[in-house]
PDB file of C-alpha atoms and ligand atoms in Angstrom:
ATOM      1  CA  MET A   1      -0.808   9.036 -22.611  1.00 90.00           C
ATOM      2  CA  VAL A   2      -1.139   9.054 -18.846  1.00 96.00           C
ATOM      3  CA  SER A   3      -4.353  11.080 -18.678  1.00 96.00           C
ATOM      4  CA  ASP A   4      -6.071   8.964 -21.297  1.00 97.00           C
ATOM      5  CA  SER A   5      -4.834   5.607 -19.362  1.00 97.00           C
ATOM      6  CA  LEU A   6      -5.773   7.171 -16.066  1.00 98.00           C
ATOM      7  CA  ARG A   7      -9.608   8.233 -17.568  1.00 97.00           C
ATOM      8  CA  THR A   8      -9.888   4.523 -18.693  1.00 97.00           C
ATOM      9  CA  LEU A   9      -9.228   3.397 -14.874  1.00 98.00           C
ATOM     10  CA  TYR A  10     -11.787   5.798 -13.564  1.00 98.00           C
ATOM     11  CA  GLU A  11     -14.284   4.641 -15.363  1.00 97.00           C
ATOM     12  CA  LYS A  12     -13.587   0.979 -14.990  1.00 98.00           C
ATOM     13  CA  LEU A  13     -12.855   0.837 -11.063  1.00 98.00           C
ATOM     14  CA  PRO A  14     -16.037   0.449  -8.834  1.00 98.00           C
ATOM     15  CA  SER A  15     -16.317   3.782  -6.780  1.00 95.00           C
ATOM     16  CA  GLY A  16     -15.546   2.350  -3.470  1.00 95.00           C
ATOM     17  CA  VAL A  17     -12.239   1.254  -4.852  1.00 98.00           C
ATOM     18  CA  LYS A  18      -9.476   3.894  -4.296  1.00 98.00           C
ATOM     19  CA  LEU A  19      -6.964   4.176  -7.385  1.00 98.00           C
ATOM     20  CA  VAL A  20      -3.385   4.734  -5.699  1.00 99.00           C
ATOM     21  CA  ALA A  21      -0.918   5.717  -8.823  1.00 98.00           C
ATOM     22  CA  VAL A  22       2.407   3.940  -8.428  1.00 98.00           C
ATOM     23  CA  SER A  23       4.922   6.578  -9.561  1.00 98.00           C
ATOM     24  CA  LYS A  24       8.124   4.783  -8.366  1.00 97.00           C
ATOM     25  CA  PHE A  25      10.807   5.256 -11.193  1.00 97.00           C
ATOM     26  CA  HIS A  26       9.024   7.689 -13.170  1.00 97.00           C
ATOM     27  CA  PRO A  27      10.209  11.352 -13.520  1.00 97.00           C
ATOM     28  CA  VAL A  28       8.083  14.169 -12.116  1.00 98.00           C
ATOM     29  CA  GLU A  29       6.769  15.175 -15.566  1.00 97.00           C
ATOM     30  CA  ARG A  30       4.886  12.112 -15.949  1.00 97.00           C
ATOM     31  CA  LEU A  31       3.517  12.692 -12.119  1.00 98.00           C
ATOM     32  CA  MET A  32       2.230  15.831 -12.777  1.00 98.00           C
ATOM     33  CA  GLU A  33       0.496  14.715 -16.027  1.00 98.00           C
ATOM     34  CA  ALA A  34      -1.677  12.440 -13.695  1.00 98.00           C
ATOM     35  CA  TYR A  35      -2.033  15.020 -11.193  1.00 98.00           C
ATOM     36  CA  GLU A  36      -3.434  17.305 -13.824  1.00 98.00           C
ATOM     37  CA  ALA A  37      -5.579  14.728 -15.065  1.00 98.00           C
ATOM     38  CA  GLY A  38      -7.095  14.709 -11.582  1.00 98.00           C
ATOM     39  CA  GLN A  39      -5.242  12.075  -9.635  1.00 98.00           C
ATOM     40  CA  ARG A  40      -3.994  12.914  -6.115  1.00 98.00           C
ATOM     41  CA  VAL A  41      -2.873   9.732  -4.400  1.00 98.00           C
ATOM     42  CA  PHE A  42       0.607   8.528  -5.326  1.00 98.00           C
ATOM     43  CA  ALA A  43       2.905   5.401  -3.808  1.00 98.00           C
ATOM     44  CA  GLU A  44       6.351   5.353  -3.937  1.00 98.00           C
ATOM     45  CA  SER A  45       8.733   2.500  -3.030  1.00 98.00           C
ATOM     46  CA  ARG A  46      12.086   3.981  -1.888  1.00 98.00           C
ATOM     47  CA  PRO A  47      12.734   6.633   0.892  1.00 98.00           C
ATOM     48  CA  GLN A  48      15.042   8.596  -0.946  1.00 97.00           C
ATOM     49  CA  GLU A  49      13.360   8.877  -4.255  1.00 98.00           C
ATOM     50  CA  LEU A  50      10.104   9.800  -2.276  1.00 98.00           C
ATOM     51  CA  ALA A  51      11.906  12.568  -0.178  1.00 97.00           C
ATOM     52  CA  VAL A  52      13.123  14.123  -3.836  1.00 97.00           C
ATOM     53  CA  LYS A  53       9.554  14.068  -5.350  1.00 98.00           C
ATOM     54  CA  VAL A  54       7.702  15.316  -2.477  1.00 98.00           C
ATOM     55  CA  PRO A  55       8.761  18.879  -2.334  1.00 98.00           C
ATOM     56  CA  LEU A  56       8.453  19.102  -6.163  1.00 98.00           C
ATOM     57  CA  MET A  57       4.878  17.979  -6.268  1.00 98.00           C
ATOM     58  CA  PRO A  58       1.657  20.208  -4.946  1.00 98.00           C
ATOM     59  CA  SER A  59       0.865  19.613  -1.480  1.00 98.00           C
ATOM     60  CA  ASP A  60      -2.442  18.484  -1.373  1.00 98.00           C
ATOM     61  CA  VAL A  61      -1.053  15.025  -2.965  1.00 98.00           C
ATOM     62  CA  GLN A  62      -1.343  12.263  -0.916  1.00 98.00           C
ATOM     63  CA  TRP A  63       1.524   9.966  -0.523  1.00 98.00           C
ATOM     64  CA  HIS A  64       1.608   6.640   0.301  1.00 99.00           C
ATOM     65  CA  PHE A  65       4.611   4.492   0.838  1.00 98.00           C
ATOM     66  CA  ILE A  66       4.621   0.537  -0.470  1.00 98.00           C
ATOM     67  CA  GLY A  67       8.261  -0.757  -0.464  1.00 97.00           C
ATOM     68  CA  HIS A  68      10.447  -2.434   1.994  1.00 96.00           C
ATOM     69  CA  LEU A  69      11.028   0.309   4.740  1.00 98.00           C
ATOM     70  CA  GLN A  70      14.519   0.260   6.842  1.00 98.00           C
ATOM     71  CA  THR A  71      14.143   1.686  10.162  1.00 98.00           C
ATOM     72  CA  ASN A  72      17.138   3.967   9.459  1.00 98.00           C
ATOM     73  CA  LYS A  73      15.053   5.361   6.895  1.00 98.00           C
ATOM     74  CA  LEU A  74      11.604   6.301   8.785  1.00 98.00           C
ATOM     75  CA  LYS A  75      12.527  10.010   8.907  1.00 97.00           C
ATOM     76  CA  LEU A  76      12.752  10.228   5.059  1.00 97.00           C
ATOM     77  CA  VAL A  77       9.437   8.625   4.712  1.00 98.00           C
ATOM     78  CA  LEU A  78       7.020   9.118   7.744  1.00 98.00           C
ATOM     79  CA  PRO A  79       7.013  12.935   7.862  1.00 98.00           C
ATOM     80  CA  TYR A  80       5.158  12.740   4.187  1.00 98.00           C
ATOM     81  CA  VAL A  81       3.207   9.548   4.047  1.00 98.00           C
ATOM     82  CA  LYS A  82      -0.314   9.379   4.561  1.00 98.00           C
ATOM     83  CA  LEU A  83      -0.116   5.585   4.875  1.00 98.00           C
ATOM     84  CA  VAL A  84       2.834   3.219   4.873  1.00 98.00           C
ATOM     85  CA  GLN A  85       1.269  -0.052   3.078  1.00 98.00           C
ATOM     86  CA  SER A  86       4.304  -2.202   3.528  1.00 98.00           C
ATOM     87  CA  VAL A  87       4.766  -2.929   7.121  1.00 97.00           C
ATOM     88  CA  ASP A  88       6.467  -6.122   7.373  1.00 96.00           C
ATOM     89  CA  SER A  89       7.811  -6.896  10.578  1.00 95.00           C
ATOM     90  CA  LEU A  90       6.923  -6.702  14.219  1.00 94.00           C
ATOM     91  CA  HIS A  91      10.412  -4.676  14.311  1.00 95.00           C
ATOM     92  CA  LEU A  92       9.297  -2.091  11.906  1.00 97.00           C
ATOM     93  CA  LEU A  93       6.157  -1.883  13.716  1.00 96.00           C
ATOM     94  CA  GLU A  94       7.450  -0.825  16.668  1.00 95.00           C
ATOM     95  CA  ALA A  95      10.161   1.669  15.226  1.00 97.00           C
ATOM     96  CA  ILE A  96       7.220   3.321  13.721  1.00 97.00           C
ATOM     97  CA  ASP A  97       5.091   3.288  16.874  1.00 96.00           C
ATOM     98  CA  LYS A  98       8.542   4.977  18.484  1.00 96.00           C
ATOM     99  CA  TRP A  99       8.727   7.741  15.710  1.00 97.00           C
ATOM    100  CA  GLY A 100       4.958   8.316  16.211  1.00 97.00           C
ATOM    101  CA  ARG A 101       5.483   8.836  20.163  1.00 96.00           C
ATOM    102  CA  ASP A 102       8.822  11.303  19.600  1.00 97.00           C
ATOM    103  CA  ASN A 103       7.074  13.196  16.794  1.00 98.00           C
ATOM    104  CA  GLY A 104       3.715  13.333  18.457  1.00 97.00           C
ATOM    105  CA  ARG A 105       1.790  11.624  15.093  1.00 96.00           C
ATOM    106  CA  ILE A 106      -0.187   8.979  14.823  1.00 96.00           C
ATOM    107  CA  ILE A 107       1.086   6.678  11.572  1.00 97.00           C
ATOM    108  CA  ASP A 108      -1.441   4.983   9.405  1.00 98.00           C
ATOM    109  CA  VAL A 109      -0.180   1.564   8.395  1.00 98.00           C
ATOM    110  CA  LEU A 110      -1.481  -1.735   6.521  1.00 98.00           C
ATOM    111  CA  LEU A 111       0.393  -4.803   7.512  1.00 98.00           C
ATOM    112  CA  GLU A 112       1.569  -6.659   4.376  1.00 98.00           C
ATOM    113  CA  LEU A 113       0.780 -10.165   4.192  1.00 97.00           C
ATOM    114  CA  HIS A 114       3.448 -12.620   2.622  1.00 95.00           C
ATOM    115  CA  LEU A 115       1.201 -14.173  -0.275  1.00 90.00           C
ATOM    116  CA  GLY A 116       2.480 -17.235  -2.322  1.00 74.00           C
ATOM    117  CA  ALA A 117       5.126 -15.044  -4.264  1.00 60.00           C
ATOM    118  CA  GLU A 118       8.257 -17.206  -4.145  1.00 66.00           C
ATOM    119  CA  GLU A 119      10.338 -14.079  -5.594  1.00 64.00           C
ATOM    120  CA  THR A 120      10.097 -12.118  -2.425  1.00 67.00           C
ATOM    121  CA  LYS A 121      10.318 -13.060   1.472  1.00 72.00           C
ATOM    122  CA  GLN A 122       8.662  -9.814   2.310  1.00 85.00           C
ATOM    123  CA  GLY A 123       5.625  -9.884   4.659  1.00 94.00           C
ATOM    124  CA  PHE A 124       3.828 -11.281   7.818  1.00 96.00           C
ATOM    125  CA  SER A 125       2.538 -14.731   7.822  1.00 95.00           C
ATOM    126  CA  GLU A 126      -1.233 -15.005   8.107  1.00 96.00           C
ATOM    127  CA  GLU A 127      -0.637 -16.130  12.156  1.00 95.00           C
ATOM    128  CA  ASP A 128       1.807 -13.246  12.650  1.00 95.00           C
ATOM    129  CA  ILE A 129      -0.786 -10.783  11.674  1.00 96.00           C
ATOM    130  CA  ARG A 130      -3.541 -12.250  13.639  1.00 95.00           C
ATOM    131  CA  SER A 131      -1.114 -12.209  16.583  1.00 94.00           C
ATOM    132  CA  VAL A 132       0.145  -8.812  16.045  1.00 94.00           C
ATOM    133  CA  ILE A 133      -3.481  -7.535  15.778  1.00 94.00           C
ATOM    134  CA  SER A 134      -4.466  -9.739  18.877  1.00 90.00           C
ATOM    135  CA  SER A 135      -1.515  -8.678  21.029  1.00 86.00           C
ATOM    136  CA  GLU A 136      -2.082  -6.703  24.113  1.00 62.00           C
ATOM    137  CA  VAL A 137       0.914  -4.850  23.222  1.00 60.00           C
ATOM    138  CA  GLU A 138       0.072  -0.844  23.524  1.00 66.00           C
ATOM    139  CA  LYS A 139       0.676   0.423  20.196  1.00 74.00           C
ATOM    140  CA  SER A 140      -0.731   4.195  20.657  1.00 90.00           C
ATOM    141  CA  TYR A 141       1.352   5.760  17.780  1.00 95.00           C
ATOM    142  CA  VAL A 142       0.274   3.375  14.876  1.00 96.00           C
ATOM    143  CA  ARG A 143      -3.021   2.797  13.736  1.00 96.00           C
ATOM    144  CA  ILE A 144      -3.510  -0.530  11.685  1.00 96.00           C
ATOM    145  CA  ARG A 145      -5.936   0.335   8.752  1.00 97.00           C
ATOM    146  CA  GLY A 146      -6.094  -3.095   7.104  1.00 98.00           C
ATOM    147  CA  LEU A 147      -3.920  -5.438   5.047  1.00 98.00           C
ATOM    148  CA  MET A 148      -1.468  -5.078   1.752  1.00 98.00           C
ATOM    149  CA  GLY A 149      -0.787  -7.957  -0.652  1.00 97.00           C
ATOM    150  CA  MET A 150       0.697  -9.045  -3.804  1.00 95.00           C
ATOM    151  CA  ALA A 151      -0.345 -12.008  -5.698  1.00 95.00           C
ATOM    152  CA  THR A 152       2.040 -14.487  -7.054  1.00 92.00           C
ATOM    153  CA  ASN A 153       3.554 -13.004 -10.305  1.00 91.00           C
ATOM    154  CA  THR A 154       2.091 -15.427 -12.755  1.00 92.00           C
ATOM    155  CA  GLU A 155      -0.068 -15.692 -15.792  1.00 93.00           C
ATOM    156  CA  ASP A 156      -2.169 -18.458 -14.052  1.00 96.00           C
ATOM    157  CA  GLU A 157      -5.320 -16.554 -13.034  1.00 96.00           C
ATOM    158  CA  GLU A 158      -6.658 -19.529 -10.655  1.00 96.00           C
ATOM    159  CA  VAL A 159      -3.020 -18.925  -8.820  1.00 96.00           C
ATOM    160  CA  VAL A 160      -3.833 -15.327  -8.284  1.00 96.00           C
ATOM    161  CA  GLU A 161      -7.646 -16.107  -7.321  1.00 97.00           C
ATOM    162  CA  ARG A 162      -6.116 -18.233  -4.572  1.00 97.00           C
ATOM    163  CA  ASP A 163      -3.719 -15.746  -3.584  1.00 96.00           C
ATOM    164  CA  PHE A 164      -6.226 -12.984  -3.213  1.00 98.00           C
ATOM    165  CA  GLY A 165      -8.817 -15.148  -1.903  1.00 98.00           C
ATOM    166  CA  ARG A 166      -6.323 -15.931   1.050  1.00 97.00           C
ATOM    167  CA  ILE A 167      -5.729 -12.424   1.913  1.00 98.00           C
ATOM    168  CA  GLU A 168      -9.555 -11.535   1.370  1.00 98.00           C
ATOM    169  CA  ALA A 169     -10.457 -14.241   3.891  1.00 98.00           C
ATOM    170  CA  LEU A 170      -7.829 -13.284   6.544  1.00 98.00           C
ATOM    171  CA  PHE A 171      -9.290  -9.660   6.168  1.00 98.00           C
ATOM    172  CA  ARG A 172     -12.914 -10.656   6.801  1.00 98.00           C
ATOM    173  CA  ARG A 173     -11.822 -13.230   9.638  1.00 98.00           C
ATOM    174  CA  ILE A 174      -9.820  -9.904  11.619  1.00 97.00           C
ATOM    175  CA  ARG A 175     -13.021  -7.821  11.076  1.00 97.00           C
ATOM    176  CA  LYS A 176     -15.346 -10.605  12.403  1.00 97.00           C
ATOM    177  CA  GLU A 177     -13.158 -11.461  15.452  1.00 96.00           C
ATOM    178  CA  HIS A 178     -12.360  -7.791  16.304  1.00 95.00           C
ATOM    179  CA  PRO A 179     -15.364  -5.843  15.741  1.00 95.00           C
ATOM    180  CA  GLU A 180     -14.061  -3.194  17.957  1.00 93.00           C
ATOM    181  CA  LEU A 181     -11.810  -2.253  14.871  1.00 93.00           C
ATOM    182  CA  ALA A 182     -14.852  -1.853  12.666  1.00 92.00           C
ATOM    183  CA  GLU A 183     -14.237   1.819  12.010  1.00 95.00           C
ATOM    184  CA  SER A 184     -10.496   1.526  11.699  1.00 95.00           C
ATOM    185  CA  PHE A 185      -9.416  -1.742  10.151  1.00 97.00           C
ATOM    186  CA  THR A 186     -11.325  -0.990   6.583  1.00 98.00           C
ATOM    187  CA  GLU A 187      -8.788  -1.134   3.714  1.00 98.00           C
ATOM    188  CA  LEU A 188      -7.629  -4.303   1.694  1.00 98.00           C
ATOM    189  CA  SER A 189      -4.908  -3.011  -0.497  1.00 98.00           C
ATOM    190  CA  ILE A 190      -4.569  -5.573  -3.494  1.00 98.00           C
ATOM    191  CA  GLY A 191      -4.271  -5.832  -7.492  1.00 98.00           C
ATOM    192  CA  MET A 192      -1.948  -4.146  -9.570  1.00 97.00           C
ATOM    193  CA  SER A 193      -1.620  -3.614 -13.404  1.00 97.00           C
ATOM    194  CA  GLY A 194      -1.894  -7.293 -14.413  1.00 93.00           C
ATOM    195  CA  ASP A 195      -4.309  -8.449 -12.031  1.00 97.00           C
ATOM    196  CA  TRP A 196      -6.497  -5.473 -10.186  1.00 98.00           C
ATOM    197  CA  PRO A 197      -9.857  -6.699 -11.802  1.00 98.00           C
ATOM    198  CA  ILE A 198      -9.431  -9.883  -9.721  1.00 98.00           C
ATOM    199  CA  ALA A 199      -8.543  -7.908  -6.870  1.00 98.00           C
ATOM    200  CA  VAL A 200     -11.533  -5.917  -7.397  1.00 98.00           C
ATOM    201  CA  ARG A 201     -13.787  -9.097  -7.242  1.00 98.00           C
ATOM    202  CA  HIS A 202     -12.053 -10.020  -3.928  1.00 98.00           C
ATOM    203  CA  GLY A 203     -13.147  -6.812  -2.267  1.00 98.00           C
ATOM    204  CA  ALA A 204      -9.963  -4.511  -2.728  1.00 98.00           C
ATOM    205  CA  THR A 205     -10.759  -1.132  -1.294  1.00 98.00           C
ATOM    206  CA  MET A 206      -7.386   0.451  -2.850  1.00 98.00           C
ATOM    207  CA  VAL A 207      -5.451  -1.154  -5.815  1.00 98.00           C
ATOM    208  CA  ARG A 208      -1.916   0.136  -6.658  1.00 98.00           C
ATOM    209  CA  ILE A 209      -1.333   0.696 -10.405  1.00 98.00           C
ATOM    210  CA  GLY A 210       1.878   1.804 -11.916  1.00 98.00           C
ATOM    211  CA  THR A 211       2.619   0.319 -15.394  1.00 97.00           C
ATOM    212  CA  ASP A 212      -0.961   0.684 -16.626  1.00 97.00           C
ATOM    213  CA  ILE A 213      -1.063   4.347 -15.961  1.00 98.00           C
ATOM    214  CA  PHE A 214       2.931   5.230 -16.693  1.00 97.00           C
ATOM    215  CA  GLY A 215       3.754   2.712 -19.055  1.00 95.00           C
ATOM    216  CA  PRO A 216       7.078   0.933 -18.339  1.00 93.00           C
ATOM    217  CA  ARG A 217       9.450   2.248 -15.483  1.00 88.00           C
ATOM    218  CA  GLU A 218      11.969   4.604 -16.877  1.00 78.00           C
ATOM    219  CA  TYR A 219      15.010   4.464 -14.828  1.00 75.00           C
TER     220      TYR A 219
HETATM  221  C1  PLP B   1       5.730  -1.414  -8.192  1.00 72.49           C
HETATM  222  C2  PLP B   1       4.507  -1.917  -7.586  1.00 72.49           C
HETATM  223  C3  PLP B   1       3.137  -1.669  -7.874  1.00 72.49           C
HETATM  224  C4  PLP B   1       2.928  -1.420  -9.324  1.00 72.49           C
HETATM  225  O1  PLP B   1       2.947  -2.423 -10.021  1.00 72.49           O
HETATM  226  P1  PLP B   1       2.672  -2.206 -11.563  1.00 72.49           P
HETATM  227  O2  PLP B   1       2.906  -3.500 -12.239  1.00 72.49           O
HETATM  228  O3  PLP B   1       3.465  -1.216 -12.487  1.00 72.49           O
HETATM  229  O4  PLP B   1       1.254  -1.679 -11.861  1.00 72.49           O
HETATM  230  C5  PLP B   1       2.354  -2.195  -6.738  1.00 72.49           C
HETATM  231  N1  PLP B   1       2.541  -2.583  -5.478  1.00 72.49           N
HETATM  232  C6  PLP B   1       3.873  -2.949  -5.172  1.00 72.49           C
HETATM  233  C7  PLP B   1       4.233  -2.917  -3.728  1.00 72.49           C
HETATM  234  C8  PLP B   1       4.925  -2.377  -5.663  1.00 72.49           C
HETATM  235  O5  PLP B   1       5.854  -2.513  -5.329  1.00 72.49           O
END
């Protein structure tokens, strides 16, 4: 049951780690079970699905976006979300900045680091992330809150350790090199159903968990 799996996770997760319930491909009834059990932070990966679910859920839900976001879909997503975790290109970052300017809102984002996983080409390289963060380009309407990454999809824990180790090192390095970001660049979103305990050991401040809460995706 959703409430039992949530309770188990709440017990196991250290207090500084935020649980983001990944509700993509699950019907609103399942999300409401999680809500009734106390869960308030949910994440979706498809703009259309997010836009359908938002008005069906209570208004104190905090939504995150974690999927690939095309710049022509911003209006389906940005009005509703607290955090875009999956900013994977400069083009998208600039489009979000422009949307924020046009709509008088500052948008919190994470930059997605492309980790090992060959299946997906999504995400920035380490170099690109460091140059985006150091760049003098004025981005007044996006606030870069930290990094997001997905480890290689493998049973081999050493590979997962290596992937999370890389993103953790980059996260710490940026914080060290940019003391001016101490207050804003604070989030490290790593870990999903299969690998979150390893992510927690590598300093995760958020874990994004779907299957362990809701079971296999339903549609
Ligand atoms: C689907 C998804 C998750 C959750 O995956 P589970 O294995 O179901 O926990 C986490 N992060 C991202 C970016 C996802 O797309």
